[in-house]
Short mmCIF file of C-alpha atoms and ligand atoms in Angstrom, two decimals:
data_model
loop_
_atom_site.label_atom_id
_atom_site.label_comp_id
_atom_site.label_asym_id
_atom_site.label_seq_id
_atom_site.Cartn_x
_atom_site.Cartn_y
_atom_site.Cartn_z
CA MET A 1 -26.62 13.11 24.65
CA HIS A 2 -23.66 11.06 25.36
CA ALA A 3 -23.93 9.74 28.90
CA ARG A 4 -20.86 11.45 30.18
CA PHE A 5 -22.55 14.98 29.64
CA GLN A 6 -25.48 14.10 31.68
CA SER A 7 -24.19 14.77 35.25
CA VAL A 8 -22.88 18.18 34.32
CA TRP A 9 -25.84 19.17 32.13
CA PRO A 10 -27.52 20.92 35.22
CA GLN A 11 -24.78 23.48 35.63
CA LEU A 12 -25.78 25.15 32.41
CA SER A 13 -28.20 27.90 32.42
CA GLU A 14 -31.62 26.98 30.97
CA LYS A 15 -31.23 29.15 27.93
CA LEU A 16 -27.76 27.47 27.48
CA GLN A 17 -29.54 23.84 27.72
CA SER A 18 -32.23 24.90 25.25
CA ALA A 19 -30.04 26.34 22.78
CA LEU A 20 -27.78 23.47 22.90
CA LYS A 21 -29.85 20.49 23.42
CA PRO A 22 -30.59 19.63 19.37
CA ILE A 23 -26.78 19.98 18.86
CA ILE A 24 -25.48 17.87 21.55
CA ASP A 25 -28.15 15.17 21.37
CA ASP A 26 -26.86 14.53 17.84
CA PRO A 27 -25.43 10.86 18.13
CA ASP A 28 -22.62 12.31 16.05
CA PHE A 29 -22.00 15.28 18.11
CA SER A 30 -18.05 15.33 18.39
CA ALA A 31 -17.22 18.08 21.09
CA MET A 32 -17.00 21.00 18.85
CA LEU A 33 -19.37 23.73 17.60
CA THR A 34 -19.32 25.20 14.07
CA ALA A 35 -18.76 29.20 13.83
CA GLU A 36 -22.73 29.07 12.70
CA GLN A 37 -23.91 27.04 15.72
CA VAL A 38 -21.84 29.44 18.08
CA LEU A 39 -23.31 32.46 16.33
CA GLN A 40 -26.85 30.85 16.99
CA ILE A 41 -26.10 30.00 20.50
CA LYS A 42 -24.71 33.28 21.37
CA SER A 43 -27.92 35.21 19.85
CA ALA A 44 -29.99 32.77 21.87
CA CYS A 45 -28.34 33.27 25.03
CA LEU A 46 -27.14 36.88 24.89
CA TYR A 47 -23.66 35.80 25.41
CA HIS A 48 -20.37 37.22 24.03
CA ASP A 49 -17.54 34.65 23.14
CA ASP A 50 -15.84 34.45 26.43
CA GLU A 51 -19.18 33.80 28.22
CA LEU A 52 -20.15 31.17 25.95
CA ALA A 53 -16.71 29.30 26.35
CA PHE A 54 -16.56 29.61 30.00
CA ALA A 55 -20.09 28.32 30.21
CA LEU A 56 -19.15 25.37 27.75
CA LEU A 57 -16.22 24.46 30.54
CA PRO A 58 -18.29 21.80 32.44
CA LEU A 59 -19.16 19.85 29.18
CA ALA A 60 -15.44 19.93 28.38
CA ALA A 61 -14.37 18.55 31.65
CA ALA A 62 -16.72 15.74 31.51
CA CYS A 63 -14.67 14.44 28.72
CA ALA A 64 -11.64 14.12 30.79
CA VAL A 65 -10.36 10.53 31.32
CA THR A 66 -8.49 10.66 34.75
CA PRO A 67 -8.18 7.15 36.22
CA ILE A 68 -5.02 8.30 38.27
CA SER A 69 -5.86 11.85 39.47
CA HIS A 70 -9.67 11.84 39.17
CA PHE A 71 -8.83 15.88 38.48
CA ASN A 72 -10.96 16.78 35.52
CA VAL A 73 -9.56 19.93 33.31
CA GLY A 74 -11.66 21.23 30.71
CA ALA A 75 -10.44 23.85 27.85
CA ILE A 76 -12.13 25.40 25.02
CA SER A 77 -9.90 26.58 22.06
CA ARG A 78 -11.49 29.12 19.82
CA GLY A 79 -10.30 28.92 16.15
CA VAL A 80 -9.73 31.81 13.80
CA SER A 81 -12.65 30.05 11.93
CA GLY A 82 -15.00 30.98 14.80
CA ASN A 83 -15.26 27.03 15.50
CA LEU A 84 -15.03 25.84 19.01
CA TYR A 85 -13.30 22.97 20.38
CA PHE A 86 -13.42 21.08 23.15
CA GLY A 87 -10.41 19.54 25.15
CA ALA A 88 -9.97 17.58 28.33
CA ASN A 89 -7.03 16.08 29.90
CA MET A 90 -6.41 11.94 29.89
CA GLU A 91 -4.36 9.71 31.75
CA PHE A 92 -3.21 6.16 31.06
CA SER A 93 -2.98 3.51 33.92
CA HIS A 94 -0.03 1.46 34.22
CA CYS A 95 2.06 3.95 31.84
CA ALA A 96 4.55 6.80 32.82
CA LEU A 97 2.77 9.93 33.62
CA GLN A 98 4.80 11.47 30.86
CA GLN A 99 2.21 9.83 28.50
CA SER A 100 -0.77 12.25 29.94
CA VAL A 101 -2.60 14.58 27.76
CA HIS A 102 -3.33 18.10 29.22
CA ALA A 103 -6.47 19.69 28.40
CA GLU A 104 -4.95 22.89 26.49
CA GLN A 105 -2.84 19.96 24.40
CA SER A 106 -6.16 18.17 23.91
CA ALA A 107 -8.31 21.32 22.92
CA ILE A 108 -5.30 22.43 20.41
CA THR A 109 -4.87 19.02 18.76
CA HIS A 110 -8.54 18.61 18.67
CA ALA A 111 -8.72 21.88 16.37
CA TRP A 112 -5.48 21.04 14.21
CA LEU A 113 -6.91 17.38 13.45
CA ARG A 114 -10.17 19.11 12.45
CA GLY A 115 -8.44 21.41 9.92
CA GLU A 116 -8.50 24.70 12.00
CA LYS A 117 -5.76 26.87 10.67
CA GLN A 118 -4.85 28.99 13.97
CA ILE A 119 -6.08 29.25 17.65
CA VAL A 120 -7.19 33.04 18.73
CA ALA A 121 -8.28 31.97 22.19
CA MET A 122 -7.97 29.38 24.96
CA THR A 123 -10.41 29.09 27.81
CA VAL A 124 -9.63 26.81 30.64
CA ASN A 125 -11.16 26.02 34.06
CA TYR A 126 -7.65 26.16 36.03
CA THR A 127 -4.64 28.12 35.49
CA PRO A 128 -2.35 26.46 32.60
CA CYS A 129 0.44 24.54 33.90
CA GLY A 130 4.15 25.43 32.75
CA HIS A 131 4.23 22.56 30.23
CA CYS A 132 1.10 24.01 28.70
CA ARG A 133 2.23 27.20 28.44
CA GLN A 134 5.27 26.00 26.63
CA PHE A 135 3.00 23.67 24.07
CA MET A 136 0.98 26.84 23.07
CA ASN A 137 3.99 28.85 22.44
CA GLU A 138 4.85 26.41 19.55
CA LEU A 139 1.48 27.83 17.73
CA ARG A 140 1.35 30.26 14.96
CA GLY A 141 0.05 33.63 16.35
CA ASN A 142 1.37 32.86 19.74
CA GLU A 143 2.19 36.27 20.50
CA SER A 144 -1.79 37.32 19.85
CA LEU A 145 -3.36 34.19 21.69
CA SER A 146 -5.67 35.15 24.39
CA ILE A 147 -6.05 33.11 27.60
CA HIS A 148 -9.34 33.19 29.52
CA LEU A 149 -9.25 31.91 33.21
CA PRO A 150 -12.25 32.00 35.80
CA GLY A 151 -12.03 35.08 37.78
CA ARG A 152 -9.23 36.61 35.76
CA GLN A 153 -9.11 39.31 33.34
CA PRO A 154 -8.44 38.13 29.70
CA ALA A 155 -4.50 37.87 29.18
CA LYS A 156 -2.06 37.11 26.50
CA LEU A 157 -0.07 33.83 26.57
CA HIS A 158 3.22 35.85 26.68
CA ASP A 159 1.86 37.45 30.00
CA TYR A 160 1.88 33.88 31.41
CA LEU A 161 5.00 33.02 29.83
CA PRO A 162 7.43 36.22 29.76
CA ASP A 163 11.03 35.77 28.39
CA ALA A 164 9.58 32.69 26.24
CA PHE A 165 12.12 30.21 24.85
CA GLY A 166 10.39 29.07 21.41
CA PRO A 167 10.91 28.12 17.90
CA VAL A 168 12.40 31.46 17.00
CA ASP A 169 15.37 31.04 19.43
CA LEU A 170 16.16 27.75 17.14
CA ASN A 171 15.73 29.71 13.93
CA ILE A 172 12.45 27.55 13.12
CA THR A 173 9.92 29.38 10.93
CA THR A 174 7.47 26.44 10.18
CA LEU A 175 5.15 26.70 13.39
CA LEU A 176 2.32 24.21 14.87
CA MET A 177 -0.68 24.24 12.85
CA ASP A 178 1.07 25.64 9.74
CA ASP A 179 -0.12 24.10 6.59
CA ILE A 180 2.80 21.41 5.30
CA HIS A 181 3.25 18.50 3.41
CA HIS A 182 6.18 16.35 3.82
CA GLY A 183 5.97 14.39 0.62
CA TYR A 184 6.22 10.81 2.28
CA THR A 185 4.61 7.83 0.60
CA ILE A 186 4.15 4.31 1.47
CA ASP A 187 3.15 1.49 -1.14
CA SER A 188 -0.16 0.57 0.68
CA HIS A 189 -3.98 0.49 -0.04
CA ASP A 190 -4.87 -0.25 3.33
CA PRO A 191 -7.33 2.93 4.41
CA LEU A 192 -5.58 2.73 8.15
CA VAL A 193 -1.82 3.00 6.79
CA LYS A 194 -3.04 5.94 4.31
CA SER A 195 -4.67 7.81 6.82
CA ALA A 196 -1.44 7.37 9.13
CA LEU A 197 0.66 8.27 6.28
CA SER A 198 -1.46 11.67 5.79
CA ALA A 199 -1.05 12.46 9.34
CA ALA A 200 2.69 12.11 9.15
CA ASN A 201 3.07 14.36 6.26
CA GLN A 202 1.30 16.91 7.87
CA SER A 203 3.23 16.38 11.47
CA HIS A 204 5.13 19.15 13.09
CA ALA A 205 8.74 17.85 13.89
CA PRO A 206 11.19 20.84 12.65
CA TYR A 207 13.67 20.07 15.59
CA SER A 208 14.24 16.18 14.80
CA LEU A 209 12.77 15.76 11.51
CA SER A 210 11.17 12.54 12.58
CA HIS A 211 7.75 12.81 11.41
CA SER A 212 5.17 10.51 12.40
CA GLY A 213 1.49 9.77 12.42
CA VAL A 214 -0.57 7.33 13.94
CA ALA A 215 -4.06 5.97 13.07
CA LEU A 216 -6.45 4.22 15.03
CA GLN A 217 -9.44 1.92 13.93
CA HIS A 218 -12.33 1.68 16.13
CA LYS A 219 -14.55 -1.44 16.68
CA ASP A 220 -17.18 0.27 14.47
CA GLY A 221 -15.04 1.04 11.52
CA THR A 222 -14.15 4.87 12.18
CA ILE A 223 -10.75 5.73 11.68
CA PHE A 224 -9.19 8.52 14.10
CA SER A 225 -5.50 9.86 12.94
CA GLY A 226 -2.82 11.61 14.95
CA LYS A 227 -0.19 14.10 13.93
CA TYR A 228 3.06 14.21 15.90
CA ALA A 229 3.51 17.83 17.34
CA GLU A 230 7.01 18.48 18.21
CA ASN A 231 8.07 21.31 20.84
CA ALA A 232 11.32 23.67 20.86
CA ALA A 233 11.50 22.71 24.50
CA PHE A 234 11.46 19.22 23.65
CA ASN A 235 9.73 17.50 26.63
CA PRO A 236 6.02 19.25 25.83
CA SER A 237 6.20 17.38 22.47
CA PHE A 238 2.95 15.60 21.89
CA PRO A 239 3.15 12.14 20.35
CA PRO A 240 1.05 11.04 17.50
CA LEU A 241 -0.64 8.29 19.47
CA GLN A 242 -1.96 10.78 22.10
CA ALA A 243 -2.99 12.96 19.15
CA ALA A 244 -5.29 10.14 17.69
CA LEU A 245 -6.46 9.26 21.03
CA VAL A 246 -7.79 12.73 21.61
CA LEU A 247 -10.05 12.70 18.43
CA LEU A 248 -11.14 9.28 19.39
CA ASN A 249 -12.07 10.12 23.01
CA LEU A 250 -13.57 13.48 21.99
CA SER A 251 -15.80 11.64 19.29
CA GLY A 252 -17.22 9.98 22.26
CA LYS A 253 -15.69 6.55 21.78
CA LYS A 254 -14.04 4.52 24.37
CA LEU A 255 -10.27 4.00 24.57
CA GLU A 256 -10.77 0.22 25.17
CA ASP A 257 -12.72 -0.17 21.82
CA ILE A 258 -9.73 0.27 19.69
CA GLU A 259 -9.14 -2.61 17.29
CA ARG A 260 -6.37 -1.85 15.15
CA ALA A 261 -3.51 0.67 15.34
CA VAL A 262 -0.75 1.72 12.82
CA LEU A 263 2.25 4.01 13.25
CA VAL A 264 4.18 5.24 10.43
CA GLU A 265 7.61 6.81 11.00
CA GLY A 266 11.08 6.99 9.22
CA LYS A 267 13.09 3.79 9.37
CA ASP A 268 16.21 5.71 9.70
CA SER A 269 14.80 8.66 12.25
CA ILE A 270 16.76 10.02 15.06
CA LEU A 271 13.62 9.45 17.22
CA SER A 272 10.93 6.39 17.44
CA GLN A 273 7.44 6.47 18.81
CA TRP A 274 7.22 2.84 18.28
CA ALA A 275 7.95 1.62 22.00
CA THR A 276 5.70 4.15 23.96
CA THR A 277 2.88 3.85 21.11
CA GLU A 278 2.95 -0.03 21.68
CA LEU A 279 3.04 0.30 25.47
CA VAL A 280 0.15 2.65 25.56
CA LEU A 281 -1.93 0.72 23.31
CA LYS A 282 -1.26 -2.57 24.85
CA ASN A 283 -2.53 -1.14 28.16
CA LEU A 284 -5.60 -0.12 26.62
CA GLY A 285 -6.31 -3.42 25.43
CA CYS A 286 -5.14 -3.28 21.66
CA GLN A 287 -3.26 -6.29 20.36
CA HIS A 288 -3.28 -5.40 16.85
CA ILE A 289 -0.47 -2.77 16.25
CA GLU A 290 1.58 -2.28 13.27
CA LEU A 291 4.84 -0.17 12.42
CA HIS A 292 5.05 0.72 8.73
CA HIS A 293 8.02 2.89 7.46
CA LEU A 294 7.88 6.18 5.49
CA VAL A 295 9.70 6.14 2.25
ZN1 ZN B 301 -1.03 21.71 31.41
#
């Protein structure tokens, strides 16, 4: 298993350890469980959905990258497909705290980037901050999204975020994780550019219409792409670089091993992700960063 899981492994019950070991020992384990694996583990351990999600939290929190706070938050999102997706917080030395990733954002973005259509439940080891409550309010199905916290009864997102301000207040009907294709093109055969373009075409930016996507090439050749996720309250918006970094991190790769990066965005968009994308990536040691414009 990946070294980051070893220190928390003893926190899992013996039953869960034996059901999970063949899955987590796979070198390609990408911090998610398919619906089929979830069913197998639940049946082997006699867990219901919530028990399994809580039991997995130490593994999710072990994926955190927290050079500033050393405070590891783990989250598990459950998709409508039945798949479970890990999420963990991330911080970036020498960058503003606004560049940080919260565990709930990580678990939702993880699910979205793996093709999940809707989140039905979120389990977290600490109560969601206001920022994350607002971020989750952007999701399709936000009114029925259930929140599970240690020692609390399950509740709905809107129990934690009463009188919410959200997309509906701005007459926005396309929500986060909805299927969408903006129809942009770029004349390039470069796989990294094509991957960033695909992410931009699926990005959620109904407020600024400044669609963007990022693709990162790891030194082993693997490509990770991230879609921009805008929010009705603006500040909880999630940049495309952070989305790609979530996927890279949860796939077990090191942030310092990014060889090349591409951001695509509109030339005349009212927003640009370029300056902060370049800053964060340079601080991670990536020197080959390109900007390509959408057509
Ligand atoms: Zn948060």
